[in-house]
């Protein structure tokens, strides 16, 4: 995007020699960093490299042990988040943290309200709403109603509100932490437009992301953090993908997806799982039919909200179906309880490891057998030895990085939590697995490991379904792709046809124009 | 370069992990035992009555009764719920049992029917919580009033005396008033049996593990195929049943029903559980811890009595000590977190 960094050379922010440790554990080692006016500067690194700690130092949530923070040429001390805002630093966290029950405008001016609570004890809601409208218009999002309750806004609108909130004080330095993690393709593009606007106004953006393509397309410079040290800094033009990946990992990591099964003769066999005319009791999807065969990875693509997760939850009994039939290994499993379906060997892994996946307050050993307690139980009593052995076997198999199986799930990094979630899924060898966003928000190395593992599962005659919002992952991993749009299955792509253009053609609804005589080539190009 | 080097990601080596012994006692339980020991030694040195059998029997007697309700409270707290109705449900159990005995129904059958009544109360609460999605707090708060209301309605507010009726029922009377070997009260034995069995059940059974999962994260439990509603329903019934059992022994021990029996029992039980490390957010806790918590409360109460603390000051002092115990633990935990992070 903006290549204006060269034009304005003033550094908005400089970090010099920042070190930070917690107890005996040093997390940052003399980190240097600089942010120019009007540039987008990406910080990348594996989970646990120290990105969050560094950003928390900048945002005043943590105090560095040593080092200097220089804003606008002056050495400063940032005592708390309020202080950071006063110095022009806005922070948009990865997880949206808005008050859901009040309006967008009230969220945007939350900190101002807090500061002025005593000086101005009565709220002027009307003026506040107008000012909020102004800010939102400045972000090119005039369609968001400042008086709308945040709970009623879409995720992407909520994110815009977060950005507006960060900008509501005169913000010069904006930190975006994984802003696209929960956005759809279109919403992501809208965010890039907003970023471009802001950089043109001279705002500097620190951009944290795991998605390499974003960095190449939308950032000016990139700094790599590994194990608390700033390893390298490049202008995006001179950085190579493989170089960045190796810098992050500190070793050679392949970014190549494992080889696909290639042969498609399995399609003649009996399907492992077949869904016929499924319809949701809450109308999130209807008339969904598909088949899954042994030895293939079937991808479910489509925009967020197209009903992919809901279909899968309907299949395993976590949602009520209104109509339809689910056949698994020639047995009708329609209407069975999730427990019965899971113990039959058809498993579903949630997309949200924190909310609905792991028992964060419990330890690793306790988490793993939660779906299959029978593995470690005899006569109703849990055998602690068997539980420990199972846990040790699984964390070794999935190379979960941990201090031991008595460590709480909460204390693992994102990538290791995701591996633990998969360990839980595979505790008892399944016949078919459905993985919802199997690699969301985890680093490149962990991602590659999970991809290898999934491919290995398929060779063991297990059927695998992957739901993913990352087109790369879908095209890289899947032998066959089903595309959903607005609650229906709209297309299927097989074998060599599995590419992003083909998938977006269906997911975006372009095929409809095609049917109506429109130009498919045009749409494909724009997709 | 088709494969990723897995070893370098540093998965812990199994041999290293095995060395770490599995903890039998939590930090909190050890702490409590130490505090209790200090209090016991202190009291026996400073007060000549404390170590007398007469005094200890009173302490252990009331402790054994309330301990039964504490077990039930522990289970429902672990599930992520709470039950404010146990005091009233206990009194309801006493009333049903006493009225039936007075009407010459077989005492054992009366007790069973009383327990059945409590189970029904627990079931209704559980159904309201799981099917209508009302909160534990609201439902059990209402039943705190409803169960007590039924007691008043049934008794018209007059205490029931069973002194005469129990005289002819020596076998039944034994569970509340009997002494094994002439010294150990039967109530203590019943309590200890229940406590040990529950502790083993809580620690080891897979059913109780389902309760832990549900309390730790209801959503994750549901996504693991656990029937969360059934688990919550079962804990509601369990908690009411334990309150009911306490009621049966109570009515026996005191040969009657004072209609205000059990008032404030929920506070004692919740405070004990929290002191003993049971999480109010669910997913964590042990019966042993909760009972040690109750022991602390009971000893403090006893000390206040022995030193003839002015009665109007007792609640203040007691709950300041509860707060102190919880604070001490929280401070220690915060320090541990800071060290680890």
PDB file of C-alpha atoms in Angstrom, chain A residues 22-23 25 251-254 313 318 338-339 342 348 350 355-362 365-366 369-371 373 376-377 380-382 387-388 392 395-396 399-402 404-405 411 424 448-449 452, chain B residues 1-14 17-18 20 22 200-201 203-207 209-210 212-214 216-227 230 283-284 338-341:
ATOM      1  CA  UNK A  22       9.182 -11.874  34.294  1.00  0.00           C
ATOM      2  CA  UNK A  23      10.957 -13.282  37.295  1.00  0.00           C
ATOM      3  CA  UNK A  25      12.329 -15.646  32.559  1.00  0.00           C
ATOM      4  CA  UNK A 251      15.849 -22.937  11.077  1.00  0.00           C
ATOM      5  CA  UNK A 252      14.775 -24.171   7.703  1.00  0.00           C
ATOM      6  CA  UNK A 253      11.051 -24.708   7.513  1.00  0.00           C
ATOM      7  CA  UNK A 254       9.249 -25.905   4.482  1.00  0.00           C
ATOM      8  CA  UNK A 313     -22.292 -29.180  13.905  1.00  0.00           C
ATOM      9  CA  UNK A 318     -24.447 -30.372  18.155  1.00  0.00           C
ATOM     10  CA  UNK A 338     -22.991 -36.020  19.949  1.00  0.00           C
ATOM     11  CA  UNK A 339     -21.639 -38.513  22.449  1.00  0.00           C
ATOM     12  CA  UNK A 342     -18.222 -39.263  18.637  1.00  0.00           C
ATOM     13  CA  UNK A 348     -15.744 -32.597  15.158  1.00  0.00           C
ATOM     14  CA  UNK A 350     -14.287 -26.578  16.987  1.00  0.00           C
ATOM     15  CA  UNK A 355     -14.230 -20.743  24.003  1.00  0.00           C
ATOM     16  CA  UNK A 356     -15.486 -24.192  23.092  1.00  0.00           C
ATOM     17  CA  UNK A 357     -12.392 -26.311  22.585  1.00  0.00           C
ATOM     18  CA  UNK A 358     -10.207 -26.626  25.637  1.00  0.00           C
ATOM     19  CA  UNK A 359     -10.767 -26.694  29.357  1.00  0.00           C
ATOM     20  CA  UNK A 360      -8.341 -23.848  29.919  1.00  0.00           C
ATOM     21  CA  UNK A 361      -8.273 -24.124  33.702  1.00  0.00           C
ATOM     22  CA  UNK A 362      -7.494 -27.834  33.613  1.00  0.00           C
ATOM     23  CA  UNK A 365      -3.596 -34.734  31.023  1.00  0.00           C
ATOM     24  CA  UNK A 366      -7.182 -33.930  31.994  1.00  0.00           C
ATOM     25  CA  UNK A 369      -9.426 -37.746  27.299  1.00  0.00           C
ATOM     26  CA  UNK A 370     -12.488 -35.515  27.687  1.00  0.00           C
ATOM     27  CA  UNK A 371     -14.268 -36.949  24.650  1.00  0.00           C
ATOM     28  CA  UNK A 373     -13.274 -41.012  29.099  1.00  0.00           C
ATOM     29  CA  UNK A 376      -8.977 -44.345  30.937  1.00  0.00           C
ATOM     30  CA  UNK A 377     -11.896 -45.622  32.994  1.00  0.00           C
ATOM     31  CA  UNK A 380     -16.386 -46.043  36.689  1.00  0.00           C
ATOM     32  CA  UNK A 381     -13.031 -45.176  38.236  1.00  0.00           C
ATOM     33  CA  UNK A 382     -10.418 -43.164  36.382  1.00  0.00           C
ATOM     34  CA  UNK A 387      -4.486 -41.074  31.828  1.00  0.00           C
ATOM     35  CA  UNK A 388      -0.841 -40.091  32.204  1.00  0.00           C
ATOM     36  CA  UNK A 392       2.444 -38.545  27.289  1.00  0.00           C
ATOM     37  CA  UNK A 395       1.913 -34.850  23.390  1.00  0.00           C
ATOM     38  CA  UNK A 396       4.839 -36.746  21.947  1.00  0.00           C
ATOM     39  CA  UNK A 399       5.072 -32.592  19.645  1.00  0.00           C
ATOM     40  CA  UNK A 400       3.208 -30.312  22.018  1.00  0.00           C
ATOM     41  CA  UNK A 401       5.729 -28.006  23.648  1.00  0.00           C
ATOM     42  CA  UNK A 402       5.041 -28.058  27.351  1.00  0.00           C
ATOM     43  CA  UNK A 404       4.812 -31.270  31.542  1.00  0.00           C
ATOM     44  CA  UNK A 405       1.398 -32.828  31.403  1.00  0.00           C
ATOM     45  CA  UNK A 411      -0.513 -21.464  29.976  1.00  0.00           C
ATOM     46  CA  UNK A 424      -7.889 -34.415  22.229  1.00  0.00           C
ATOM     47  CA  UNK A 448       3.199 -26.909   8.670  1.00  0.00           C
ATOM     48  CA  UNK A 449       3.305 -29.628  11.320  1.00  0.00           C
ATOM     49  CA  UNK A 452       1.714 -32.880   7.614  1.00  0.00           C
TER      50      UNK A 452
ATOM     51  CA  UNK B   1      12.665 -30.625   2.537  1.00  0.00           C
ATOM     52  CA  UNK B   2       9.313 -32.294   2.539  1.00  0.00           C
ATOM     53  CA  UNK B   3       9.208 -32.940   6.238  1.00  0.00           C
ATOM     54  CA  UNK B   4       9.359 -30.535   9.122  1.00  0.00           C
ATOM     55  CA  UNK B   5      11.858 -31.231  11.839  1.00  0.00           C
ATOM     56  CA  UNK B   6       9.601 -32.049  14.725  1.00  0.00           C
ATOM     57  CA  UNK B   7      12.230 -32.653  17.349  1.00  0.00           C
ATOM     58  CA  UNK B   8      13.405 -29.090  17.406  1.00  0.00           C
ATOM     59  CA  UNK B   9      10.075 -27.757  18.507  1.00  0.00           C
ATOM     60  CA  UNK B  10      11.078 -29.103  21.875  1.00  0.00           C
ATOM     61  CA  UNK B  11       8.320 -31.441  22.921  1.00  0.00           C
ATOM     62  CA  UNK B  12       9.093 -32.316  26.521  1.00  0.00           C
ATOM     63  CA  UNK B  13      10.806 -35.646  26.823  1.00  0.00           C
ATOM     64  CA  UNK B  14       8.612 -38.172  28.590  1.00  0.00           C
ATOM     65  CA  UNK B  17       7.893 -35.398  32.921  1.00  0.00           C
ATOM     66  CA  UNK B  18       7.613 -38.689  34.732  1.00  0.00           C
ATOM     67  CA  UNK B  20       7.331 -34.922  38.528  1.00  0.00           C
ATOM     68  CA  UNK B  22       1.475 -36.103  40.973  1.00  0.00           C
ATOM     69  CA  UNK B 200     -12.721 -40.804  46.531  1.00  0.00           C
ATOM     70  CA  UNK B 201     -15.695 -40.336  44.228  1.00  0.00           C
ATOM     71  CA  UNK B 203     -11.136 -37.551  42.833  1.00  0.00           C
ATOM     72  CA  UNK B 204     -11.443 -40.754  40.911  1.00  0.00           C
ATOM     73  CA  UNK B 205     -14.816 -41.364  39.331  1.00  0.00           C
ATOM     74  CA  UNK B 206     -15.414 -40.621  35.702  1.00  0.00           C
ATOM     75  CA  UNK B 207     -18.904 -39.309  36.521  1.00  0.00           C
ATOM     76  CA  UNK B 209     -14.858 -35.892  35.994  1.00  0.00           C
ATOM     77  CA  UNK B 210     -17.813 -34.939  33.817  1.00  0.00           C
ATOM     78  CA  UNK B 212     -15.292 -30.975  36.521  1.00  0.00           C
ATOM     79  CA  UNK B 213     -15.376 -30.632  32.720  1.00  0.00           C
ATOM     80  CA  UNK B 214     -18.764 -28.956  32.849  1.00  0.00           C
ATOM     81  CA  UNK B 216     -14.355 -25.757  33.743  1.00  0.00           C
ATOM     82  CA  UNK B 217     -16.035 -24.844  30.458  1.00  0.00           C
ATOM     83  CA  UNK B 218     -19.623 -25.683  29.771  1.00  0.00           C
ATOM     84  CA  UNK B 219     -19.192 -25.038  26.061  1.00  0.00           C
ATOM     85  CA  UNK B 220     -16.088 -27.157  25.679  1.00  0.00           C
ATOM     86  CA  UNK B 221     -17.838 -29.926  27.603  1.00  0.00           C
ATOM     87  CA  UNK B 222     -20.795 -29.827  25.225  1.00  0.00           C
ATOM     88  CA  UNK B 223     -18.424 -29.897  22.236  1.00  0.00           C
ATOM     89  CA  UNK B 224     -16.727 -32.939  23.781  1.00  0.00           C
ATOM     90  CA  UNK B 225     -20.030 -34.774  23.646  1.00  0.00           C
ATOM     91  CA  UNK B 226     -20.895 -34.410  27.319  1.00  0.00           C
ATOM     92  CA  UNK B 227     -24.582 -34.020  28.121  1.00  0.00           C
ATOM     93  CA  UNK B 230     -27.836 -33.964  32.643  1.00  0.00           C
ATOM     94  CA  UNK B 283     -13.961 -26.762  37.645  1.00  0.00           C
ATOM     95  CA  UNK B 284     -11.795 -26.914  40.717  1.00  0.00           C
ATOM     96  CA  UNK B 338       4.491 -13.544  39.261  1.00  0.00           C
ATOM     97  CA  UNK B 339       7.332 -15.976  39.845  1.00  0.00           C
ATOM     98  CA  UNK B 340       6.200 -18.211  37.016  1.00  0.00           C
ATOM     99  CA  UNK B 341       5.464 -15.509  34.459  1.00  0.00           C
TER     100      UNK B 341
END
